[in-house]
CSV table of C-alpha atoms in Angstrom, one decimal:
chain,number,residue,atom,x,y,z
X,1,MET,CA,8.1,-14.8,-5.2
X,2,PHE,CA,6.4,-11.8,-3.8
X,3,GLN,CA,2.7,-11.5,-2.9
X,4,VAL,CA,1.1,-8.1,-2.2
X,5,GLN,CA,-2.5,-7.4,-1.1
X,6,THR,CA,-4.1,-4.3,0.3
X,7,TYR,CA,-7.0,-4.2,2.7
X,8,ILE,CA,-9.4,-1.5,3.8
X,9,TYR,CA,-10.7,-1.6,7.3
X,10,PHE,CA,-14.4,-1.4,7.9
X,11,PRO,CA,-15.1,0.8,10.9
X,12,VAL,CA,-16.5,-2.0,13.1
X,13,ILE,CA,-15.9,-0.1,16.3
X,14,ARG,CA,-18.2,2.8,15.3
X,15,ILE,CA,-20.8,0.8,13.2
X,16,LYS,CA,-22.2,-2.6,14.1
X,17,ASN,CA,-23.0,-4.2,10.8
X,18,PRO,CA,-22.4,-8.0,10.6
X,19,SER,CA,-22.7,-8.0,6.8
X,20,PHE,CA,-19.3,-6.4,6.5
X,21,PRO,CA,-16.0,-8.1,7.3
X,22,ALA,CA,-13.5,-6.2,9.5
X,23,GLU,CA,-11.2,-5.8,6.5
X,24,ILE,CA,-12.1,-5.8,2.9
X,25,PRO,CA,-9.6,-6.8,0.2
X,26,ILE,CA,-9.0,-3.9,-2.3
X,27,ASN,CA,-10.1,-6.2,-5.2
X,28,ASP,CA,-13.5,-6.9,-3.6
X,29,THR,CA,-15.1,-4.1,-5.4
X,30,ASP,CA,-18.7,-5.1,-4.6
X,31,THR,CA,-18.2,-5.1,-0.9
X,32,LEU,CA,-16.2,-1.8,-1.0
X,33,ARG,CA,-19.1,-0.2,-3.0
X,34,LYS,CA,-21.6,-1.3,-0.3
X,35,ALA,CA,-19.2,-0.1,2.5
X,36,GLU,CA,-18.7,3.4,1.0
X,37,PRO,CA,-21.4,5.2,3.0
X,38,TYR,CA,-19.7,4.0,6.3
X,39,LEU,CA,-16.1,4.8,5.4
X,40,ASP,CA,-14.2,8.0,6.4
X,41,PHE,CA,-12.3,8.9,3.3
X,42,LYS,CA,-10.3,11.6,5.1
X,43,ARG,CA,-8.9,8.9,7.4
X,44,LEU,CA,-9.3,5.7,5.3
X,45,GLN,CA,-7.6,3.0,7.3
X,46,GLY,CA,-6.1,-0.2,6.0
X,47,HIS,CA,-3.0,-2.3,5.7
X,48,ILE,CA,-0.7,-3.8,3.1
X,49,GLU,CA,0.3,-7.4,3.2
X,50,LEU,CA,3.6,-8.1,1.6
X,51,SER,CA,5.3,-11.5,1.7
X,52,TYR,CA,8.2,-13.1,0.1
X,53,TYR,CA,7.9,-16.9,-0.5
X,54,GLY,CA,5.3,-17.0,2.2
X,55,GLN,CA,7.4,-15.1,4.8
X,56,PRO,CA,5.4,-12.0,6.0
X,57,ILE,CA,7.1,-8.6,5.7
X,58,LEU,CA,4.3,-6.1,5.9
X,59,THR,CA,1.3,-7.2,7.9
X,60,GLU,CA,-1.9,-6.0,9.6
X,61,LYS,CA,0.4,-5.0,12.5
X,62,PHE,CA,1.3,-1.9,10.3
X,63,GLY,CA,-2.3,-0.7,9.6
X,64,ASP,CA,-2.5,3.0,8.9
X,65,PHE,CA,-4.0,5.6,6.6
X,66,ILE,CA,-3.8,3.5,3.5
X,67,ILE,CA,-3.8,6.1,0.7
X,68,GLU,CA,-0.9,7.9,2.4
X,69,TYR,CA,0.8,4.6,3.2
X,70,TRP,CA,0.9,3.7,-0.5
X,71,SER,CA,2.0,7.2,-1.5
X,72,TYR,CA,4.8,7.3,1.0
X,73,LEU,CA,5.9,3.8,0.0
X,74,LEU,CA,6.1,4.9,-3.7
X,75,ASN,CA,8.2,7.9,-2.7
X,76,ALA,CA,10.6,5.6,-0.8
X,77,ILE,CA,10.9,3.3,-3.8
X,78,GLU,CA,11.6,6.3,-6.1
X,79,ASP,CA,14.4,7.4,-3.7
X,80,LEU,CA,15.7,3.8,-3.7
X,81,MET,CA,15.8,3.8,-7.5
X,82,ASN,CA,17.4,7.2,-7.8
X,83,GLU,CA,19.7,7.4,-4.8
X,84,GLY,CA,20.3,3.8,-3.7
X,85,CYS,CA,18.3,4.2,-0.5
X,86,GLY,CA,14.9,5.3,0.5
X,87,GLY,CA,12.7,5.4,3.6
X,88,MET,CA,9.4,6.5,5.1
X,89,PHE,CA,7.5,6.4,8.3
X,90,LEU,CA,4.0,5.0,8.5
X,91,PRO,CA,1.6,8.0,8.1
X,92,ASP,CA,0.3,8.0,11.7
X,93,GLN,CA,2.9,5.9,13.5
X,94,PRO,CA,6.6,6.3,14.3
X,95,ILE,CA,7.5,3.1,12.5
X,96,PRO,CA,10.1,3.5,9.8
X,97,ILE,CA,10.4,1.4,6.6
X,98,ASP,CA,13.8,1.7,4.9
X,99,PHE,CA,15.3,0.4,1.7
X,100,GLU,CA,19.0,0.2,1.0
X,101,GLU,CA,20.7,-1.2,-2.0
X,102,LYS,CA,23.2,-4.1,-1.3
X,103,GLY,CA,25.0,-4.5,-4.6
X,104,PRO,CA,23.3,-4.3,-8.0
X,105,ASN,CA,20.6,-6.9,-7.4
X,106,TRP,CA,19.7,-6.8,-3.8
X,107,VAL,CA,17.8,-4.5,-1.4
X,108,LEU,CA,17.9,-4.6,2.4
X,109,MET,CA,14.4,-3.8,3.6
X,110,THR,CA,14.1,-2.9,7.3
X,111,VAL,CA,10.9,-2.4,9.2
X,112,GLY,CA,11.0,-0.7,12.6
X,113,GLU,CA,13.8,1.2,14.3
X,114,GLY,CA,17.0,-0.8,13.9
X,115,GLY,CA,15.0,-3.7,12.3
X,116,GLU,CA,12.7,-4.1,15.3
X,117,TYR,CA,10.1,-5.8,13.2
X,118,GLY,CA,12.5,-7.4,10.7
X,119,LYS,CA,15.2,-7.1,8.1
X,120,TRP,CA,15.0,-8.9,4.7
X,121,LEU,CA,17.6,-9.1,1.9
X,122,LEU,CA,15.3,-9.1,-1.2
X,123,PRO,CA,15.8,-9.1,-5.0
X,124,ARG,CA,15.8,-5.5,-6.1
X,125,GLU,CA,13.9,-5.6,-9.4
X,126,GLU,CA,11.3,-8.0,-8.2
X,127,LEU,CA,10.6,-6.0,-5.1
X,128,ILE,CA,10.3,-2.7,-7.0
X,129,LYS,CA,8.0,-4.2,-9.6
X,130,THR,CA,5.8,-5.9,-6.9
X,131,LEU,CA,5.4,-2.7,-5.0
X,132,ILE,CA,4.8,-0.5,-8.0
X,133,ASN,CA,2.2,-3.0,-9.4
X,134,GLY,CA,0.6,-3.2,-5.9
X,135,ALA,CA,0.2,0.6,-5.8
X,136,VAL,CA,-1.2,0.7,-9.4
X,137,GLN,CA,-3.7,-2.0,-8.4
X,138,PHE,CA,-4.6,-0.2,-5.2
X,139,PHE,CA,-5.4,3.2,-6.8
X,140,LYS,CA,-7.2,1.5,-9.7
X,141,GLU,CA,-9.4,-0.5,-7.5
X,142,LEU,CA,-10.2,2.6,-5.4
X,143,CYS,CA,-11.3,4.4,-8.5
X,144,ASP,CA,-13.4,1.4,-9.7
X,145,ALA,CA,-15.0,0.8,-6.3
X,146,PHE,CA,-16.1,4.2,-5.1
X,147,SER,CA,-18.5,6.8,-6.5
X,148,ASP,CA,-17.4,9.6,-8.7
X,149,ALA,CA,-17.9,12.1,-5.9
X,150,ILE,CA,-15.5,10.2,-3.6
X,151,VAL,CA,-13.0,9.7,-6.5
X,152,GLN,CA,-13.0,13.4,-7.3
X,153,GLN,CA,-13.0,14.6,-3.7
X,154,ARG,CA,-9.9,12.6,-2.8
X,155,ASN,CA,-8.2,13.0,-6.3
X,156,LEU,CA,-8.1,9.2,-6.6
X,157,LYS,CA,-8.0,9.4,-10.4
X,158,ALA,CA,-5.0,11.7,-10.3
X,159,LEU,CA,-3.2,9.4,-7.9
X,160,TYR,CA,-3.9,6.5,-10.1
X,161,GLU,CA,-2.7,8.3,-13.2
X,162,GLU,CA,0.5,9.4,-11.4
X,163,THR,CA,1.1,5.9,-10.3
X,164,LEU,CA,0.7,4.6,-13.8
X,165,ASP,CA,3.1,7.3,-15.1
X,166,PHE,CA,5.6,6.2,-12.4
X,167,LYS,CA,5.3,2.6,-13.5
X,168,LYS,CA,5.8,3.5,-17.2
X,169,GLN,CA,8.8,5.7,-16.3
X,170,TYR,CA,10.6,3.1,-14.1
X,171,ILE,CA,9.5,-0.3,-15.4
X,172,GLY,CA,8.1,0.5,-18.8
X,173,GLU,CA,5.0,-1.6,-18.6
């Protein structure tokens, strides 16, 4: 069973505010709303936690520009679904994440050059559904948490709608 959660980093280095945690779960809308004035939306940082039966795959070690991270991950998943393999680099780090079909039901997910951070043989459909649903939740929660000005400025509503369309196209839900 997969678990996925996205976190937004509060800029603790620049701003000393003990009322905010260092990282805010994307589903903590109230805290994100309060943090909005302190966040740099052009360089919004965060990380994705992905685990399979408790075994960590993506962790805080791979924190980066989180909007781009999810967008690149969806592009890699789309390539996997259409071509049998897909890949990406983290937006601001030279760390690859690759997906390769291994038979009709399995995907080899590799993190880091040559699997430096790990390789996992994972169930294809469950992985794809988990990542697409994680992206939908991420973009929806961003739209719900932040002001209309931020949502419009960063085209968050459009990203959410594109992700929903992607989900309907590929998994039909």
